[in-house]
XYZ file of C-alpha atoms in Angstrom:
375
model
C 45.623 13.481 217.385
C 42.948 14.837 215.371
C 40.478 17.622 216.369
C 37.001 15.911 215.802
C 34.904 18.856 217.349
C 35.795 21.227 214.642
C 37.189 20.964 211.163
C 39.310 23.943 209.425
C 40.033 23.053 205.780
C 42.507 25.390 203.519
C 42.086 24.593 199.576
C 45.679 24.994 197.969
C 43.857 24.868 194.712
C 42.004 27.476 195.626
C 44.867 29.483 196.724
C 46.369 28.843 193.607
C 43.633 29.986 191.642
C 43.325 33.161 193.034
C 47.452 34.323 192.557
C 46.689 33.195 189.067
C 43.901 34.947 188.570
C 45.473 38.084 190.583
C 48.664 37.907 188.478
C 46.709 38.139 185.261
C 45.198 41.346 186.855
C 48.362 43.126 187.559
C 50.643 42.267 184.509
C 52.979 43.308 183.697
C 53.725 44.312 187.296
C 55.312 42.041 189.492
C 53.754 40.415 192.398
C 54.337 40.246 196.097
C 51.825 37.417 197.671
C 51.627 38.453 201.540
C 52.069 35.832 204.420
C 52.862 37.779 207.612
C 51.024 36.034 210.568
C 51.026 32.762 209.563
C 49.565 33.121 206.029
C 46.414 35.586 207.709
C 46.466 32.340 209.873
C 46.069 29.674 207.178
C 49.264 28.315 207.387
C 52.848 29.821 205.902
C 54.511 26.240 205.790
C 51.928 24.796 203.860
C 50.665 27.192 201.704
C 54.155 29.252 200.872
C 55.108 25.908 198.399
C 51.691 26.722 196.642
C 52.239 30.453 196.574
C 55.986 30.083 194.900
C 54.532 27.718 192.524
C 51.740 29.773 191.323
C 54.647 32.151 190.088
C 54.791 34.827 193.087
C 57.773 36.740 192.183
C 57.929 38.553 196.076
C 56.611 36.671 199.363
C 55.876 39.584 202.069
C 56.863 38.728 205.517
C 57.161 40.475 208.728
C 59.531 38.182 211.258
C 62.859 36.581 210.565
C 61.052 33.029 211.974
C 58.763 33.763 208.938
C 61.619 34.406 206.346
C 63.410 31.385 208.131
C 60.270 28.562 207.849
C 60.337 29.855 203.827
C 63.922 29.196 203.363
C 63.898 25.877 204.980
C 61.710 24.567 203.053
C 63.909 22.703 201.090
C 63.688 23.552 197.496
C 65.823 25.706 195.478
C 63.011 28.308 194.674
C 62.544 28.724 198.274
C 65.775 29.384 199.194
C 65.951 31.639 196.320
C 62.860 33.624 196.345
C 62.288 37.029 197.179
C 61.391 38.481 200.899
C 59.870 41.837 201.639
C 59.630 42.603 205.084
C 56.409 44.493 205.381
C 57.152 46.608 208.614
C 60.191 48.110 210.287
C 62.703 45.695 211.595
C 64.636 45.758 215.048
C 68.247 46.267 214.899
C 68.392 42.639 216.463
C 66.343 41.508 213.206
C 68.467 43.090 210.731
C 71.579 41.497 212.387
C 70.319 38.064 211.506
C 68.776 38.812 208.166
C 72.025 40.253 206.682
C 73.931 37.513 207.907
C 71.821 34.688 206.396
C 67.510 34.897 205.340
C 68.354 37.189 202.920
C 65.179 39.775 203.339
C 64.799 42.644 201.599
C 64.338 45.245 203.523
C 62.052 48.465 204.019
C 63.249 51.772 205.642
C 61.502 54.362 207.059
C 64.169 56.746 209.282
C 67.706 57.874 208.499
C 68.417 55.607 211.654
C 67.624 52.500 210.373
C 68.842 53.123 206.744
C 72.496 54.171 208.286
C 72.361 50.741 210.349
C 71.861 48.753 207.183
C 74.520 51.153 205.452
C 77.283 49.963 207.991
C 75.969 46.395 208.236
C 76.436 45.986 204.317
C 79.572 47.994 204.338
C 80.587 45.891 206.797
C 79.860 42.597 205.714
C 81.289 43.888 201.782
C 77.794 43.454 200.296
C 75.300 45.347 199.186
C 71.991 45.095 200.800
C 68.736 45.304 198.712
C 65.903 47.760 200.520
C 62.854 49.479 199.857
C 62.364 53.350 200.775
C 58.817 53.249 202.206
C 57.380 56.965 201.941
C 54.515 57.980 204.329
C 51.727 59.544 202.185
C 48.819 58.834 204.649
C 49.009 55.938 206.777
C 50.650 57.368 209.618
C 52.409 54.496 210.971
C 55.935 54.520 209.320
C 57.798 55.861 207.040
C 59.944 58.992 205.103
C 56.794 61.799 205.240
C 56.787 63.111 201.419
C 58.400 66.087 201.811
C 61.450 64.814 203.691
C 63.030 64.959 200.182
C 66.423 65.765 201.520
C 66.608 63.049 203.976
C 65.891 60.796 201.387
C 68.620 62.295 198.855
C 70.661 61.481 201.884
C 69.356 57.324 202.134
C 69.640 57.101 198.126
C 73.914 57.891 198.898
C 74.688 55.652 201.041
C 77.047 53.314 200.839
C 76.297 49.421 201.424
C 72.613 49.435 200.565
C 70.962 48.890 197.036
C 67.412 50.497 196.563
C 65.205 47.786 194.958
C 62.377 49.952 195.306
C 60.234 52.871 196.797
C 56.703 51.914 198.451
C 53.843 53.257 199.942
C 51.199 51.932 202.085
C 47.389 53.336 201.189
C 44.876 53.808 204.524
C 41.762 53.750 202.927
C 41.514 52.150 199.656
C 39.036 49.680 200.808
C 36.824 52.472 202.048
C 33.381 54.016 200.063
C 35.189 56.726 198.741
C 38.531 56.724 196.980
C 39.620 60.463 197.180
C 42.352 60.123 199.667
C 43.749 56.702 197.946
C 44.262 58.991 194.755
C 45.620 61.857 196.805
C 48.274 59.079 198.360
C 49.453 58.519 195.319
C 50.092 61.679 193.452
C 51.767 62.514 196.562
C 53.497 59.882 196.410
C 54.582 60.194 192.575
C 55.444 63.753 193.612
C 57.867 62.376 195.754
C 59.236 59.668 193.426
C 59.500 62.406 190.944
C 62.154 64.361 193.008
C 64.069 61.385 193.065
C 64.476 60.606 189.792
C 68.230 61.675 189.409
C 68.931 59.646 192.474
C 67.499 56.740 192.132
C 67.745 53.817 189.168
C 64.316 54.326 187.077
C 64.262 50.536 187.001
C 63.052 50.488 190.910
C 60.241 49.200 191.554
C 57.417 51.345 192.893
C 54.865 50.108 194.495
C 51.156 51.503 196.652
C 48.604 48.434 195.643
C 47.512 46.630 198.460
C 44.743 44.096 198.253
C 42.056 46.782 197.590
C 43.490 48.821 195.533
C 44.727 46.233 192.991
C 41.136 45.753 192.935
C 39.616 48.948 192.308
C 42.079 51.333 191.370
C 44.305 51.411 188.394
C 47.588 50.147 188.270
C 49.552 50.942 185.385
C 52.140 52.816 187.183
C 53.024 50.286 189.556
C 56.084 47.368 189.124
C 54.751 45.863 192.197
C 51.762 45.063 193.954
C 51.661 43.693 197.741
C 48.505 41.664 197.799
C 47.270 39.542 200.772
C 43.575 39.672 201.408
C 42.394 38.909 198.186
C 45.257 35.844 197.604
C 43.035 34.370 200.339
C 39.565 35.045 198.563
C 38.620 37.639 201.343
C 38.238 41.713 201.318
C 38.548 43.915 204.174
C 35.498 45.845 204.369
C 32.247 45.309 202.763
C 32.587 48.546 200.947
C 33.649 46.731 197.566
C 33.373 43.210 196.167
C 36.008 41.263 194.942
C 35.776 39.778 191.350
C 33.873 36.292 191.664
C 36.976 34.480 190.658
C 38.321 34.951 193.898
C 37.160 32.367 196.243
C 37.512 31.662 200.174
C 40.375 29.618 200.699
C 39.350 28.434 204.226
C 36.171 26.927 205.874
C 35.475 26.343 209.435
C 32.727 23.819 210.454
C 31.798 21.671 213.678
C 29.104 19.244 214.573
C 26.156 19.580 216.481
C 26.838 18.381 220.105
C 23.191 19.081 221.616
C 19.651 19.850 220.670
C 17.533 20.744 223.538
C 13.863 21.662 223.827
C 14.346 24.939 225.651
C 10.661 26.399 226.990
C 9.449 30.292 226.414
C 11.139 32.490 229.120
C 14.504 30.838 229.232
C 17.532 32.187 229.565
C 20.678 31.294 227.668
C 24.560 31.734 228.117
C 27.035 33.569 230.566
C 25.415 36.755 231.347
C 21.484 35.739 230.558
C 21.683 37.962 227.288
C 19.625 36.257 225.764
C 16.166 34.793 227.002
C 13.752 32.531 224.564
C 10.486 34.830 223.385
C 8.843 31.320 222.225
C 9.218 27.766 223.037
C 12.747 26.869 221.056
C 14.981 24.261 219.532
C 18.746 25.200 220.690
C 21.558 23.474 219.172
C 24.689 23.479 221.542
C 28.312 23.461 219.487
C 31.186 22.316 220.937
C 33.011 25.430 219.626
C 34.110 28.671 221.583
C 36.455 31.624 221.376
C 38.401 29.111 222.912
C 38.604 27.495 219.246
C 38.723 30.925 217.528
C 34.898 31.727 217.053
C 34.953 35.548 218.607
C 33.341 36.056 221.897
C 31.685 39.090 220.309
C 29.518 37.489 218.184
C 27.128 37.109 221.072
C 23.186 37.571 219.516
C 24.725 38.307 216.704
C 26.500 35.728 214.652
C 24.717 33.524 212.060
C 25.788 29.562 211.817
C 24.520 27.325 208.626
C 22.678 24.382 209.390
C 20.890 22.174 207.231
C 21.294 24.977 204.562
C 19.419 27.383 207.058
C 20.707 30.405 208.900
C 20.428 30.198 212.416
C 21.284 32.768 214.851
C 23.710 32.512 217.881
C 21.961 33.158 220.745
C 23.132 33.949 224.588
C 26.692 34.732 224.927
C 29.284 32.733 223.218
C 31.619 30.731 226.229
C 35.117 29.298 226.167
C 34.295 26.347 224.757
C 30.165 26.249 223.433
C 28.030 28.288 221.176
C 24.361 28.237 221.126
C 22.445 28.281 218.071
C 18.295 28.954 217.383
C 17.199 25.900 215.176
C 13.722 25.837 215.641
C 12.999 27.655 212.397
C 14.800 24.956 210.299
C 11.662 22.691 208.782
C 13.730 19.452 208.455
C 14.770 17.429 211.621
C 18.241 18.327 213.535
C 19.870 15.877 215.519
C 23.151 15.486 217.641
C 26.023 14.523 215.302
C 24.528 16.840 211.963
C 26.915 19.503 210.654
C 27.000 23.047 211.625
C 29.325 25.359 208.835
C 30.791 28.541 210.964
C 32.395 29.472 207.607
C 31.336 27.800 204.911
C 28.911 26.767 202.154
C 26.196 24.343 202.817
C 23.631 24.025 200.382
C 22.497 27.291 198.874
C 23.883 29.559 201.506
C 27.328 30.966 202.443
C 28.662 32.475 204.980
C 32.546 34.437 205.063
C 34.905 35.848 207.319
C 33.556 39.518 205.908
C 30.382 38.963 207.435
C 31.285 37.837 210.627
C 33.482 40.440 211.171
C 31.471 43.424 209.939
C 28.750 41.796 212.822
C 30.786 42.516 215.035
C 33.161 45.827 213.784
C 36.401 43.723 212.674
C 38.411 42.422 209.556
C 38.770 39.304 208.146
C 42.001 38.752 209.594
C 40.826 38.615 213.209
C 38.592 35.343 213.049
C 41.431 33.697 210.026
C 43.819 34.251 212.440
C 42.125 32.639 215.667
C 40.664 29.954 213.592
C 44.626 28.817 212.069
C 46.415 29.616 215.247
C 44.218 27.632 218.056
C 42.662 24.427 215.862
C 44.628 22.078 213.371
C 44.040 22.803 209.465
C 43.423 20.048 206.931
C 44.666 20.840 203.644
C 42.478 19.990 200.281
């Protein structure tokens, strides 16, 4: 049953722009288009047909249900093409992707790189894995100097190094010092590897970011996700024009009420009417993915005009100011939550940076909790 309160539209074409317009940015590296979470919550089952026909030569992943909705379906080039698992696995995980999904995989400790040694010795194959070296992000990882331990990973038996990655912390920040610190660390690293590892490995650092605004002629691989989906993950850098928002979010209006000076408005009373007002109800919450946070603070298009949420946003309602917009507003009219509507546009980055988050927050609520038409 359709969803008529609220309408969340994904354009593959779009999509499909953008990793075309991304590729011809990174040649002649290879690219990895990232869809951990569900596609940043815009869909994986729909969109990963789109992404291995734009020419993706690497889909990044995090679960084995991921890797498993990608090989199932159906087509040859799914079954075939590459996985990257973009975080540690459990030993649980491993188990199953050796056996059959067919993930590459990266390693951080000794620990898990002798587990996937005696799975592949076990199993008489060779399994393909990526050596992720900690430079700066602090989460995972072989820290830079461990250049013994990782002398140690590059013998072992039943594992084939693909490649050696890095993940940067900051390259969508103001300042780009510590993104070009990451990598000549890393490279440092690399370096002291050389007689131990194939020099046809990939490397690869570029995230979303970075692919953007940092040079990338040493890389064979960039992991791009963000910008695949037209966003960017901090206002501190644009993204070239070609890349455009991939999904809109818009509901209708399901109230206007004359609302007297004095008033007060929402859960709370955080918000109390300085004039006599025109307040639009929608019949959209953070129960349908529009973040709680964005109490007196959000911005929602209607009739081309930007009108601010007002009072505090409930379960299942937002309230809007319309009296500033000149033409008439009336139950049933369109209200764009993300979205263009006539000369004005509003994007994930701004809603989040209202309220101190990503992109990937509102994408994710908005794909996980409604139903997503696909243009």
């Amino acid at each position: 049953m359709n969803q008529h309160h609220i309408q969340v539209k994904v354009s593959r074409d779009r999509f499909k722009n953008n990793i075309s317009h991304i590729r011809n940015i990174v040649k002649p590296s290879q690219l990895c288009v990232v869809m951990k979470a569900n596609a940043y919550g815009h869909g994986l089952e729909s969109l990963a047909p789109t992404a291995i026909a734009a020419g993706t030569d690497y889909i990044g992943i995090c679960t084995n249900p991921e890797a498993t909705i990608i090989r199932n379906l159906g087509s040859d080039a799914a079954k075939n093409i590459k996985l990257l698992r973009l975080r540690m696995a459990l030993p649980e995980e491993l188990n199953e992707s050796i056996e059959s999904l067919n993930i590459e995989e990266q390693i951080g400790s000794i620990e898990a790189a002798k587990y996937l040694s005696e799975g592949g010795v076990k199993r008489g194959k060779q399994i393909p894995v990526h050596i992720n070296i900690d430079t700066g992000m602090g989460r995972s990882g072989f820290f830079s100097n461990q250049i013994e331990e990782l002398k140690l990973v590059c013998g072992l038996p039943g594992i084939n190094i693909v490649g050696i990655m890095t993940h940067f912390a900051s390259s969508d920040g103001k300042e780009l010092d510590f993104t070009h610190k990451q990598i000549e660390d890393f490279y440092k690293a690399r370096q002291a590897l050389k007689d131990y590892v194939d020099n046809n490995v990939l490397t690869h650092t570029h995230n979303s970011a970075a692919t953007v605004r940092v040079n990338n002629e040493s890389n064979r691989l960039v992991r791009v996700g963000a910008a695949c989906y037209g966003v960017r993950t901090s206002q501190d850098f644009q993204n070239p024009p070609e890349l455009e928002p991939v999904m809109s979010v818009k509901t209708n209006i399901a109230q206007v009420r004359k609302v007297p000076s004095g008033k007060t408005i929402g859960y709370g009373s955080l918000f109390t009417t300085q004039r006599d007002s025109l307040i639009a109800s929608l019949p959209v919450g953070f129960g349908e993915g529009y973040p709680r946070a964005l109490f007196n603070k959000g911005i929602v298009l209607i009739k081309g005009h930007r009108c601010p949420v007002v009072g505090r946003v409930s379960l299942n309602i937002t309230t809007v100011d319309i009296t500033d917009v000149p033409e008439p507003v009336r139950w049933g009219d369109e209200a764009v939550l993300v979205g263009i509507q006539g000369h004005e546009k509003i994007t994930f980055e701004e809603l989040a940076d209202k309220f101190k988050s990503v992109h990937t927050e509102i994408n994710l609520m908005a794909g996980f909790m409604n139903q997503i038409s696909y243009v």
